[in-house]
XYZ file of C-alpha atoms in Angstrom:
174
model
C 0.000 0.000 0.000
C 1.026 3.570 -0.546
C 2.761 5.316 2.306
C 1.948 8.956 2.959
C 5.081 10.962 3.677
C 3.365 14.158 4.750
C 3.594 15.020 8.436
C 0.290 16.938 8.324
C -1.756 14.040 6.958
C -1.814 10.663 8.693
C -1.492 7.473 6.688
C -4.886 6.428 5.381
C -5.619 2.706 5.496
C -7.771 1.946 2.448
C -11.094 0.274 3.200
C -12.322 -2.513 0.942
C -15.706 -1.631 -0.554
C -17.845 -3.993 -2.619
C -20.437 -2.528 -4.976
C -22.767 -4.695 -7.078
C -23.102 -3.674 -10.725
C -26.261 -3.986 -12.820
C -25.355 -7.592 -13.702
C -25.176 -8.623 -10.040
C -21.376 -8.905 -10.129
C -19.374 -7.589 -7.199
C -17.046 -4.715 -8.049
C -14.186 -4.581 -5.547
C -12.545 -1.295 -4.681
C -10.457 0.480 -2.084
C -11.639 3.702 -0.479
C -8.893 6.027 0.705
C -11.077 8.007 3.097
C -9.409 11.162 4.375
C -12.591 12.361 6.064
C -13.426 14.569 3.107
C -16.983 14.315 1.806
C -15.573 14.701 -1.697
C -14.203 11.694 -3.590
C -12.220 11.247 -6.793
C -12.954 7.929 -8.532
C -9.971 6.292 -10.277
C -10.408 3.974 -13.284
C -7.638 1.587 -14.382
C -6.526 0.711 -17.890
C -6.696 -2.353 -20.131
C -5.822 -5.629 -18.388
C -4.898 -3.720 -15.251
C -6.487 -3.316 -11.859
C -6.953 -0.895 -8.988
C -3.557 -2.067 -7.721
C -1.677 -0.846 -10.798
C 1.135 1.529 -9.824
C -0.428 4.610 -11.413
C -3.717 4.116 -9.539
C -1.913 3.600 -6.219
C 0.279 6.673 -6.748
C -2.615 8.941 -7.757
C -4.600 7.816 -4.703
C -1.585 8.588 -2.489
C -1.147 12.044 -4.062
C -4.825 12.819 -3.472
C -4.535 11.642 0.138
C -1.633 14.044 0.646
C -3.973 16.849 -0.389
C -6.703 15.648 1.995
C -8.896 14.364 -0.842
C -10.593 10.977 -0.586
C -10.108 8.581 -3.503
C -11.771 5.362 -4.619
C -9.959 2.979 -6.931
C -11.794 -0.112 -8.118
C -11.603 -3.035 -10.518
C -14.001 -3.109 -13.443
C -15.944 -6.378 -13.803
C -13.697 -9.202 -15.014
C -10.534 -7.450 -13.810
C -8.536 -7.699 -10.592
C -10.653 -8.842 -7.645
C -14.027 -7.990 -9.196
C -16.410 -10.687 -10.333
C -17.298 -11.277 -13.945
C -15.506 -12.457 -17.030
C -12.813 -10.394 -18.709
C -14.001 -9.043 -22.052
C -12.019 -7.321 -24.772
C -13.472 -3.894 -25.553
C -16.630 -3.608 -23.416
C -16.284 0.169 -22.967
C -20.004 0.736 -22.435
C -20.188 -2.024 -19.846
C -17.354 -0.348 -17.928
C -19.239 2.960 -18.186
C -22.141 1.149 -16.489
C -19.789 -0.130 -13.760
C -18.539 3.415 -13.181
C -22.131 4.667 -13.030
C -22.990 2.171 -10.275
C -19.899 3.221 -8.313
C -20.866 6.886 -8.574
C -24.488 6.164 -7.614
C -23.304 4.224 -4.560
C -21.274 7.137 -3.219
C -23.861 9.765 -4.148
C -26.404 7.675 -2.220
C -24.074 7.723 0.782
C -24.092 11.543 0.789
C -20.624 11.736 -0.723
C -19.769 14.031 -3.616
C -17.897 12.734 -6.644
C -15.812 15.757 -7.596
C -13.844 14.076 -10.367
C -13.375 10.872 -12.299
C -9.882 10.025 -13.497
C -9.050 7.267 -15.937
C -5.734 5.953 -17.182
C -5.324 4.491 -20.688
C -8.518 2.523 -21.417
C -9.963 3.971 -18.213
C -9.378 7.419 -19.746
C -11.678 6.488 -22.604
C -14.232 5.126 -20.144
C -14.387 8.390 -18.169
C -14.838 10.363 -21.406
C -17.679 8.082 -22.504
C -19.198 8.362 -19.040
C -19.123 12.166 -19.230
C -20.798 12.094 -22.654
C -23.612 9.879 -21.344
C -24.107 11.262 -17.842
C -23.694 14.836 -16.752
C -23.275 14.426 -13.006
C -19.499 14.843 -12.581
C -17.958 18.199 -13.432
C -14.297 17.208 -13.633
C -13.097 14.462 -15.966
C -9.397 13.612 -16.244
C -8.102 11.467 -19.096
C -4.539 10.263 -18.438
C -2.974 8.779 -21.581
C -6.286 7.623 -23.026
C -6.169 5.550 -26.186
C -6.702 7.631 -29.326
C -6.034 5.014 -32.047
C -7.865 1.896 -30.982
C -6.628 -0.115 -33.972
C -2.971 0.249 -33.009
C -1.590 -2.384 -30.675
C -4.323 -4.971 -31.173
C -2.216 -7.334 -33.272
C 0.658 -7.057 -30.804
C -1.642 -7.962 -27.921
C -3.810 -10.616 -29.567
C -1.670 -12.008 -32.397
C -2.098 -11.884 -36.154
C -4.807 -14.533 -36.408
C -7.244 -13.375 -33.735
C -9.861 -12.138 -36.242
C -9.751 -15.396 -38.201
C -10.352 -17.285 -34.965
C -13.319 -15.065 -34.132
C -14.809 -15.513 -37.632
C -14.221 -19.281 -37.606
C -15.120 -20.154 -34.001
C -17.237 -17.174 -32.965
C -14.911 -16.325 -30.076
C -11.298 -15.763 -29.156
C -9.571 -17.046 -26.017
C -7.611 -14.236 -24.420
C -5.325 -14.523 -21.422
C -4.782 -11.655 -18.994
C -1.471 -10.893 -17.260
C -2.038 -13.673 -14.718
C -2.959 -16.237 -17.379
């Protein structure tokens, strides 16, 4: 876990929070609660999780400023339930919506959503669909979605999809 080096702010022990999405899957996240009513929600990138270094470091930086942060795993990633799916941007937008509704219902204020890489695209899509978060931060969001696919999936992935109707894809843990 991230260590807070600031003398003014004590180390915040993240609390595990489980939020069901609209498919009944449990989304697992960590709330870095500084006592602030305001929260920044952090969204990880492709094949990553809430525990990815960037997410941990951003949460720690927010803590140092006295801002609460929530980093979570989209369905099918990290500790969250569900099956990993390639693409599925709109489904991740739905996951983010359920996270935001959960905190809004708990009288918390989502002041910003921040996404890294694929998560950056998710927060932009979220902002275009919903208009309930004023600050949207896209960190290194994908701009050319065709680039990198062959390197990640291999040359024959489309032939496999056309032939078999699916493609087996392994995440970082296999």
